Coordinates of N, CA, C and O in Angstrom, one line a residue:
X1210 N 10.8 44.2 -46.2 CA 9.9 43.2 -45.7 C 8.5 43.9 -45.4 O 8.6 45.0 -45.0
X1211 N 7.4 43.4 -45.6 CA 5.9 43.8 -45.9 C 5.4 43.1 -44.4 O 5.4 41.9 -44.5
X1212 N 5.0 43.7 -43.3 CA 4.6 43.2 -41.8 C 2.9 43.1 -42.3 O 2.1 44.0 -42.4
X1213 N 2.6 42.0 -42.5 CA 1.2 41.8 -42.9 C 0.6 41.4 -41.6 O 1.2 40.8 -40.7
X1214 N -0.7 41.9 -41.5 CA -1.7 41.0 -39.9 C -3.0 40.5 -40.8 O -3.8 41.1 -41.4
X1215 N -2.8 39.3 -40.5 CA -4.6 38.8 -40.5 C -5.7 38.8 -39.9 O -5.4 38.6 -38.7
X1216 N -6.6 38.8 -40.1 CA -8.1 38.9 -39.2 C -9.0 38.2 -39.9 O -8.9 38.3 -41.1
X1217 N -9.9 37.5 -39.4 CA -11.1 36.8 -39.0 C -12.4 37.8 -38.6 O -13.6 37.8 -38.7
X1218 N -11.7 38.3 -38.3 CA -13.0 39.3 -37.8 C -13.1 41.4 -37.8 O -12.3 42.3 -37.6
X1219 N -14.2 41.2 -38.2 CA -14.2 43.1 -39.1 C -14.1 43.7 -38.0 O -13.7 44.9 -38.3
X1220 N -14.3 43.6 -36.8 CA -14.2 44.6 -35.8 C -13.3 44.3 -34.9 O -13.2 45.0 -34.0
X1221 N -12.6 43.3 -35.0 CA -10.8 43.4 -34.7 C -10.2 43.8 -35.6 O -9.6 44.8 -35.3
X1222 N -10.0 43.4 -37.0 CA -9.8 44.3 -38.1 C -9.4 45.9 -37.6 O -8.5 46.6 -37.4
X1223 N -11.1 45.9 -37.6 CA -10.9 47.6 -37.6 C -10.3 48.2 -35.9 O -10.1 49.4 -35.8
X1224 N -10.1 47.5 -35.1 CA -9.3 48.2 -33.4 C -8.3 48.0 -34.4 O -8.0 48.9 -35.2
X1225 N -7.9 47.0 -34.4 CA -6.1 47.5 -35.1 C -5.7 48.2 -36.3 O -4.5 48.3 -36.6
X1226 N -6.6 48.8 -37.0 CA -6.3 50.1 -38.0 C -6.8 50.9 -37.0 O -5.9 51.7 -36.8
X1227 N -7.8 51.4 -36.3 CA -7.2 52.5 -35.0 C -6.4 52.8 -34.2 O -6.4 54.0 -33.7
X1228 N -5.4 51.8 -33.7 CA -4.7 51.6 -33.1 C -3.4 52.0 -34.0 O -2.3 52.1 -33.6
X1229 N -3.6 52.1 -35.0 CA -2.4 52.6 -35.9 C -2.6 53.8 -36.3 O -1.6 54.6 -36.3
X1230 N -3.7 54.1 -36.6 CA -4.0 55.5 -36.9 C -3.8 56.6 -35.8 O -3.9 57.8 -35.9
X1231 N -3.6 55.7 -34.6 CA -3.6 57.1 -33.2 C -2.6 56.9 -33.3 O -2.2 57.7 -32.5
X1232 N -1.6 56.4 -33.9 CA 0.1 55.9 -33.5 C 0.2 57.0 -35.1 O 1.2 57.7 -34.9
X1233 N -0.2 57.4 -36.1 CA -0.2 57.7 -37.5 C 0.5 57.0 -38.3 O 1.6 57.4 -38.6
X1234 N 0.0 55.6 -38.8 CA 0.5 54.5 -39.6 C -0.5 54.4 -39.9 O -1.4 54.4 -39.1
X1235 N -0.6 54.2 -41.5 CA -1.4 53.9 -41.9 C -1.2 52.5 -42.5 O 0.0 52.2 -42.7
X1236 N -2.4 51.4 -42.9 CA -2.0 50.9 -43.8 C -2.9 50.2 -45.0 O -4.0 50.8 -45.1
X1237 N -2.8 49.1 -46.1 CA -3.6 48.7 -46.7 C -4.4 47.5 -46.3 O -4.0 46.4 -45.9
X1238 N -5.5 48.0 -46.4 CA -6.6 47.1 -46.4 C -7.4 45.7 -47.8 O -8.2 45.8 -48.7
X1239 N -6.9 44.7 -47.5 CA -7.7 43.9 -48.5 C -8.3 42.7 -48.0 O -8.2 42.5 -46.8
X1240 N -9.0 41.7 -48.8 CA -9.2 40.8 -48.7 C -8.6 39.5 -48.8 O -8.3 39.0 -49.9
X1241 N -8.5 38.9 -47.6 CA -7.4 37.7 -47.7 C -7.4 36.6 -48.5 O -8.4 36.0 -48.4
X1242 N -6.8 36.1 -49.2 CA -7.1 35.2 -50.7 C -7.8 34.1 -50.0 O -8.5 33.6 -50.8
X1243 N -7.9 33.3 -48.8 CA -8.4 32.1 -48.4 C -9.9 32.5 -47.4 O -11.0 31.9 -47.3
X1244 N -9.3 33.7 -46.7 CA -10.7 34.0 -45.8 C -10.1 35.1 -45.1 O -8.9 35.3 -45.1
X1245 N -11.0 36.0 -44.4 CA -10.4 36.8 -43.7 C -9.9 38.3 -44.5 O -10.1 38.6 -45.7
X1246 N -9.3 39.0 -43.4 CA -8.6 40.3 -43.8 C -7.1 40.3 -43.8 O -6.4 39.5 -43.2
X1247 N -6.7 41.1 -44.5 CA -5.2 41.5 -44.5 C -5.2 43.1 -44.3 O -5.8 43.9 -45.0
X1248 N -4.3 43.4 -42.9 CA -3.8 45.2 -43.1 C -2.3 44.7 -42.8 O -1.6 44.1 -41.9
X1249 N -2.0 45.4 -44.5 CA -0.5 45.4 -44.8 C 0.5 46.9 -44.4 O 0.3 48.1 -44.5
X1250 N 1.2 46.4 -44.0 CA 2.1 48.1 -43.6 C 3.1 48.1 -44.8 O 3.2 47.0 -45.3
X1251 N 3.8 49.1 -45.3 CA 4.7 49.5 -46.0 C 5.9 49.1 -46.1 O 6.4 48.8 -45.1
X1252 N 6.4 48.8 -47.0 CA 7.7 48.5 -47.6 C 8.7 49.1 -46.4 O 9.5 48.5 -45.6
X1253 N 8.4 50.5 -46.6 CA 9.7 51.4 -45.6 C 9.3 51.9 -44.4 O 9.9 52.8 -43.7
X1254 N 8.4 51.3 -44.3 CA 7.7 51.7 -42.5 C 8.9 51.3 -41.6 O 9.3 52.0 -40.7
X1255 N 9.6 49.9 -42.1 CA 10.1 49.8 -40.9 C 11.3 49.9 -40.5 O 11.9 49.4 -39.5
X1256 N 11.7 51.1 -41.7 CA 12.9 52.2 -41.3 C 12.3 53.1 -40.0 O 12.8 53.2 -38.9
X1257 N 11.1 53.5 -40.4 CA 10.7 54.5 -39.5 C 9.6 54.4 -37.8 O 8.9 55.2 -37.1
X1258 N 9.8 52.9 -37.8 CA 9.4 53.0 -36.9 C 10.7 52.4 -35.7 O 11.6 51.7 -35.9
X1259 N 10.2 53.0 -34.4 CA 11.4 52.6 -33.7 C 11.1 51.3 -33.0 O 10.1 50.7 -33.3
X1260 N 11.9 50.7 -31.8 CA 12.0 49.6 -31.7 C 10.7 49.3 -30.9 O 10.0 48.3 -31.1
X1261 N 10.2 50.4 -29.7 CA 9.2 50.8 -28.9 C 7.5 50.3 -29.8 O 6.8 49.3 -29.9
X1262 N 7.5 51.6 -30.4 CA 6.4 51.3 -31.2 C 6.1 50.0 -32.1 O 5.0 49.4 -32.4
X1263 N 7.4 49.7 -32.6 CA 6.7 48.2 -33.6 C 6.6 47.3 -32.5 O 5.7 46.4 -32.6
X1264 N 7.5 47.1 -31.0 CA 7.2 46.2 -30.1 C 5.4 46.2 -30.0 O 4.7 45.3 -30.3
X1265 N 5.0 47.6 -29.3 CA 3.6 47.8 -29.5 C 2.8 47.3 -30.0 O 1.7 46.9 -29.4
X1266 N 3.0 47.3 -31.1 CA 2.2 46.6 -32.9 C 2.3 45.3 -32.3 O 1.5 44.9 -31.5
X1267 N 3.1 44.8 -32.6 CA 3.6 43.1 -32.0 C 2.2 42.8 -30.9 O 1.3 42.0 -31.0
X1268 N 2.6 43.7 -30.0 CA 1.4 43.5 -28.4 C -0.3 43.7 -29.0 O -1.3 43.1 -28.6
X1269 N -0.1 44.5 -29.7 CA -1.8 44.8 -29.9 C -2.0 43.7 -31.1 O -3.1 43.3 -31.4
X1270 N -1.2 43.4 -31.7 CA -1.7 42.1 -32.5 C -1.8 41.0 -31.8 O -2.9 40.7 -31.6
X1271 N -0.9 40.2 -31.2 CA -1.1 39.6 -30.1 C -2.4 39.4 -29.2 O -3.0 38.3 -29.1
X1272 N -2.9 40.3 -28.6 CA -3.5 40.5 -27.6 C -5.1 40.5 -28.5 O -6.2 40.1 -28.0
X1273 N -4.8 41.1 -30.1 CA -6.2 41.0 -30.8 C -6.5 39.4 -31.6 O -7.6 38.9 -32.0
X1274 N -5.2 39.1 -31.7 CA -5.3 37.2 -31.9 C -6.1 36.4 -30.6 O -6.8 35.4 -30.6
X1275 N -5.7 37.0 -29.7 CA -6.1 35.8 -28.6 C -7.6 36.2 -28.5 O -8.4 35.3 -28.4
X1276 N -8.0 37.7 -28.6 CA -9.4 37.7 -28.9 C -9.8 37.2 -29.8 O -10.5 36.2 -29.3
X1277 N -9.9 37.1 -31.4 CA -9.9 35.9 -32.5 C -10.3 34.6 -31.7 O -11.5 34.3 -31.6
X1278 N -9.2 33.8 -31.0 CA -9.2 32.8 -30.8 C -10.3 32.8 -30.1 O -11.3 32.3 -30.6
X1279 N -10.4 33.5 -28.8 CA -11.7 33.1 -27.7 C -13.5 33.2 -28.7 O -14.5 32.7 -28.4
X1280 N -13.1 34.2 -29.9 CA -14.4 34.6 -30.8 C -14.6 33.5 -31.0 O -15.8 33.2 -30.7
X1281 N -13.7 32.6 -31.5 CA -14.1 31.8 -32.5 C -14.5 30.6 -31.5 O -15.6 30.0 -31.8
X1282 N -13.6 30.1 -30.4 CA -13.9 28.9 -29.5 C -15.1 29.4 -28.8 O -15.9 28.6 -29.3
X1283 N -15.9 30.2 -28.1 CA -17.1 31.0 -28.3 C -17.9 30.5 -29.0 O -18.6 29.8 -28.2
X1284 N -18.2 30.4 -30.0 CA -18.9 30.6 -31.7 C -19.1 29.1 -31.5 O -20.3 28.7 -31.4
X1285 N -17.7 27.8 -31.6 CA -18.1 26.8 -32.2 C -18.2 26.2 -30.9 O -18.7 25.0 -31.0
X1286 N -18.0 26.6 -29.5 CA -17.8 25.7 -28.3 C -17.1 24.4 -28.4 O -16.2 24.4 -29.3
X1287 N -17.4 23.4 -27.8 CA -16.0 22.0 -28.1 C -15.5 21.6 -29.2 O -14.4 21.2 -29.6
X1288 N -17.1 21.8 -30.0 CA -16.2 21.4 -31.4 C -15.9 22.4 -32.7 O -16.4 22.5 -33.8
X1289 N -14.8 23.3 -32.1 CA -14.4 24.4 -33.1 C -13.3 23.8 -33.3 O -12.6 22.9 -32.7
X1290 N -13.1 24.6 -34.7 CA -12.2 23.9 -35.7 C -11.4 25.5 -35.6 O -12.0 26.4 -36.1
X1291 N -10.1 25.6 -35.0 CA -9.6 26.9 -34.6 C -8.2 26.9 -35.3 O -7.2 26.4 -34.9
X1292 N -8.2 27.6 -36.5 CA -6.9 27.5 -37.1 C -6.5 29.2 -36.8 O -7.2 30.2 -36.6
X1293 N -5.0 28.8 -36.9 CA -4.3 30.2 -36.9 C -3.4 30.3 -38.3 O -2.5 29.6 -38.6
X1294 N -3.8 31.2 -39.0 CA -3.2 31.6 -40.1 C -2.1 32.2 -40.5 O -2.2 33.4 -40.5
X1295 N -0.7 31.7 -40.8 CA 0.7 32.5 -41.6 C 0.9 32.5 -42.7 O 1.0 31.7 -43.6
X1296 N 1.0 33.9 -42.6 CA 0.6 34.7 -44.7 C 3.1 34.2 -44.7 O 4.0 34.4 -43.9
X1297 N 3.0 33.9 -45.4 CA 4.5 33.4 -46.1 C 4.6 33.6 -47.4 O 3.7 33.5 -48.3
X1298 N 5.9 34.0 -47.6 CA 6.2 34.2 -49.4 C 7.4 33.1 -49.6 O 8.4 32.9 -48.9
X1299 N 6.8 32.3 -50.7 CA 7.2 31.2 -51.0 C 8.5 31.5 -51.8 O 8.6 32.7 -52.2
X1300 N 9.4 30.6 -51.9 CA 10.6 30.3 -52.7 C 10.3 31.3 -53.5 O 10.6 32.5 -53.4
X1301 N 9.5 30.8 -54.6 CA 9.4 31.1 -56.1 C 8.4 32.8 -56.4 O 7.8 33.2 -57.3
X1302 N 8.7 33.2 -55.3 CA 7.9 34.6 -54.6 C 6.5 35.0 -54.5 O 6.1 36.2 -54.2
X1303 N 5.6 33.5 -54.9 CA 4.3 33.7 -54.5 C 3.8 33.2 -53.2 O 4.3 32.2 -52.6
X1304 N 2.7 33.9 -52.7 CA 2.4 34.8 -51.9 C 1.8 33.2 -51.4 O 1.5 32.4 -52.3
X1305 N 1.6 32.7 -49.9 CA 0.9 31.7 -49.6 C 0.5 31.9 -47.8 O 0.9 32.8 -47.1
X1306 N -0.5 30.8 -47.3 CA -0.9 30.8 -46.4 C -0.6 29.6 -45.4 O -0.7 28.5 -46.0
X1307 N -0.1 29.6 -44.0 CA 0.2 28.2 -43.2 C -0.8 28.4 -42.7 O -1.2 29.6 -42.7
X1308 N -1.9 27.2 -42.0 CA -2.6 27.4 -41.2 C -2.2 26.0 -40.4 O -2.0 24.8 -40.6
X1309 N -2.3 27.0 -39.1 CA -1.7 26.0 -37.8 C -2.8 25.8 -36.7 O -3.4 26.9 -36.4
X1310 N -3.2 24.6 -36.0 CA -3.8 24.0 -35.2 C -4.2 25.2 -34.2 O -3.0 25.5 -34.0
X1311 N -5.0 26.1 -33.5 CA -5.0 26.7 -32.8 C -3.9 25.9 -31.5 O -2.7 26.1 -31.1
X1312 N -4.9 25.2 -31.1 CA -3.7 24.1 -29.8 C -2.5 24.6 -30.3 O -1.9 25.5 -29.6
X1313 N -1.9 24.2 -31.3 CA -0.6 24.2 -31.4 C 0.2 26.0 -31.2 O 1.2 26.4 -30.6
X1314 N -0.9 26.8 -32.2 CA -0.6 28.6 -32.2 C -0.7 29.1 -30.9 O -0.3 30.3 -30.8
X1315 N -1.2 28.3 -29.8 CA -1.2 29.0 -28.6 C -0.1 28.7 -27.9 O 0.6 29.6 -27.3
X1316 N 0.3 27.4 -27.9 CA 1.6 27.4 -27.7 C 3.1 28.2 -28.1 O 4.3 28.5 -27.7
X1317 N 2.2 28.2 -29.2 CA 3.7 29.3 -30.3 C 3.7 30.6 -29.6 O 4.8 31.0 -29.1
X1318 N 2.7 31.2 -29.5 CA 2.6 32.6 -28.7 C 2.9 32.9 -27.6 O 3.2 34.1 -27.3
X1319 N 2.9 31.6 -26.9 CA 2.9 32.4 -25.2 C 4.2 31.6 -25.4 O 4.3 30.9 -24.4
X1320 N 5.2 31.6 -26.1 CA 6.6 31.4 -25.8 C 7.9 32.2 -27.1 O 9.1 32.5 -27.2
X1321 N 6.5 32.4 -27.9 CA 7.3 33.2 -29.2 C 6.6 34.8 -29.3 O 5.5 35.0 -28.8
X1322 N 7.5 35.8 -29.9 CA 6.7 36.8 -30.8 C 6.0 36.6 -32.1 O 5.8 35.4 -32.4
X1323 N 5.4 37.5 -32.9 CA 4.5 37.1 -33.6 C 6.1 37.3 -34.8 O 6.0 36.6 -35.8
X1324 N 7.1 38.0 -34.8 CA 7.5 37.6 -36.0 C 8.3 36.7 -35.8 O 8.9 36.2 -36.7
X1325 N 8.5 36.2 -34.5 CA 9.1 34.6 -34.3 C 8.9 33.6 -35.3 O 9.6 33.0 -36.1
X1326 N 7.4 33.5 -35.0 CA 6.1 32.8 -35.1 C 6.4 33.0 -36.9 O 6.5 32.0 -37.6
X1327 N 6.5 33.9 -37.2 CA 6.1 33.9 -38.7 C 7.2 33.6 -39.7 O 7.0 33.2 -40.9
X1328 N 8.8 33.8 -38.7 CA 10.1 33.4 -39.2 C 10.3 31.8 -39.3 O 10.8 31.1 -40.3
X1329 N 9.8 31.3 -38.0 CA 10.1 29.9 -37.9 C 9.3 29.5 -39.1 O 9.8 28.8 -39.9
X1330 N 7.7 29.9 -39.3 CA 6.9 29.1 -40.4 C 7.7 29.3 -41.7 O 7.4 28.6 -42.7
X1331 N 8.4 30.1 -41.8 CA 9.1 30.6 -43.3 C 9.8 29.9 -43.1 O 9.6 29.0 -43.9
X1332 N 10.9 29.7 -42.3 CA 11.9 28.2 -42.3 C 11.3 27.1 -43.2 O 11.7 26.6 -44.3
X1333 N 10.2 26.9 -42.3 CA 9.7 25.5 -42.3 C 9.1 25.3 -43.9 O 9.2 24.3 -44.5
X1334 N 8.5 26.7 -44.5 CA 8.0 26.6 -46.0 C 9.3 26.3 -46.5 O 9.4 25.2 -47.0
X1335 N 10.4 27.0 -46.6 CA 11.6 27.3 -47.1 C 12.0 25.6 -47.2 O 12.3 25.0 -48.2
X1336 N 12.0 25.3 -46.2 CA 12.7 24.3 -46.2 C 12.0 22.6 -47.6 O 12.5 21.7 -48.3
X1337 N 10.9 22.9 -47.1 CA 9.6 21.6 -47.9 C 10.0 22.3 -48.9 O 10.7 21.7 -49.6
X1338 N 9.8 23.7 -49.3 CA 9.8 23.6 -50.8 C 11.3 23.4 -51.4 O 11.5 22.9 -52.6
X1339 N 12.5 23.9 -50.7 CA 13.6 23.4 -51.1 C 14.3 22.5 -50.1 O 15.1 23.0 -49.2
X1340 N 14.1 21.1 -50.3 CA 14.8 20.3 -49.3 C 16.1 19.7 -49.9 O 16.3 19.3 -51.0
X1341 N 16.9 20.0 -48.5 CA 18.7 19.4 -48.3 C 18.4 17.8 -48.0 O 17.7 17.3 -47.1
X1342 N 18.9 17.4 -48.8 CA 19.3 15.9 -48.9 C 20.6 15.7 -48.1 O 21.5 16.4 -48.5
X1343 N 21.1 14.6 -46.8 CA 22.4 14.4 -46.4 C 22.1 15.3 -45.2 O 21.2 16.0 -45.0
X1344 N 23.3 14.9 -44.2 CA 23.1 15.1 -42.8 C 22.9 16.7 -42.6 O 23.3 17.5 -43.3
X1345 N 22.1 17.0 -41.5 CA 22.0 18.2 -40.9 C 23.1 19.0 -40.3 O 23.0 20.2 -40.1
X1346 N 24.3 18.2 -40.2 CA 25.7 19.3 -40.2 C 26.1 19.6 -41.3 O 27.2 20.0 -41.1
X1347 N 25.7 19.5 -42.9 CA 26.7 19.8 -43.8 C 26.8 21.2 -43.5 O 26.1 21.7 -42.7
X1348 N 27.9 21.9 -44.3 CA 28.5 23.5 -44.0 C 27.8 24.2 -45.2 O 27.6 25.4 -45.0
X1349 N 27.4 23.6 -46.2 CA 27.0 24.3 -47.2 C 25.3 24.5 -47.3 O 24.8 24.7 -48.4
X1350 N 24.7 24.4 -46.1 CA 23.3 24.4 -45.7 C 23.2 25.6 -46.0 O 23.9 26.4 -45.5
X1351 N 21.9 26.0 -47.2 CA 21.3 27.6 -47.4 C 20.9 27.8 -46.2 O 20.7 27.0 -45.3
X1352 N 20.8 29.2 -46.1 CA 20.4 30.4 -44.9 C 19.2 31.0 -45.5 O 18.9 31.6 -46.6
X1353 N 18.4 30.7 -44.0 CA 16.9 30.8 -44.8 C 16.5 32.0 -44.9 O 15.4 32.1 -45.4

């Protein structure tokens, strides 16, 4: 699994590639296909990191989203249009984006982790792009 973070902004962006590089993680840097940044971490990082430090990652991403959010409600005042972005890999294994209501992402946060947050939206793609027909107890329900 590829622990991808997005950003909105180049100098949150860049705290959280220092924040990895004092930890010595490196990772890749691109441009996000819709807007924004992506720093991607490694395929096998997350053999090696332990449970402490990726909790960490988890907190400084977190903590650099909710800055995001205040930048942007800031910026547009009442009438900001505040979306929260989930990078997802589709069924068919291309690469896609959820973007969720800020209102609604802040709720997600202050009761979920960020890979909560990012499992549940993969359900939810998983599910629209392959939907079960027939009741919600059958036994032979895929595992998402």
């Amino acid at each position: 699994m590829v622990n991808e973070y997005i950003f909105f902004d180049a100098a949150l962006r860049d705290r959280f590639v220092g924040f990895l590089a004092a930890r010595g993680i490196s990772g890749e840097l691109r441009a996000d296909a819709m807007e924004g940044f992506v720093v991607a971490l490694a395929d096998d990082l997350d053999d090696d990191l332990d449970d402490d430090l990726e909790e960490a990652i988890e907190d400084e991403y977190t903590t650099l989203m909710e800055a995001q959010r205040d930048l942007v409600e800031a910026a547009d005042g009442d009438n900001t249009l505040a979306l929260m972005a989930v990078t997802i890999t589709l069924p068919d294994g291309q690469p896609g984006v959820v973007r969720i209501p800020a209102r609604h992402a802040r709720r997600l946060f202050a009761h979920f982790s960020v890979e909560e947050v990012h499992e549940l939206v993969a359900a939810i793609a998983q599910s629209v792009a392959n939907p079960v027909a027939g009741p919600l107890c059958q036994r032979d329900y895929p595992a998402p």
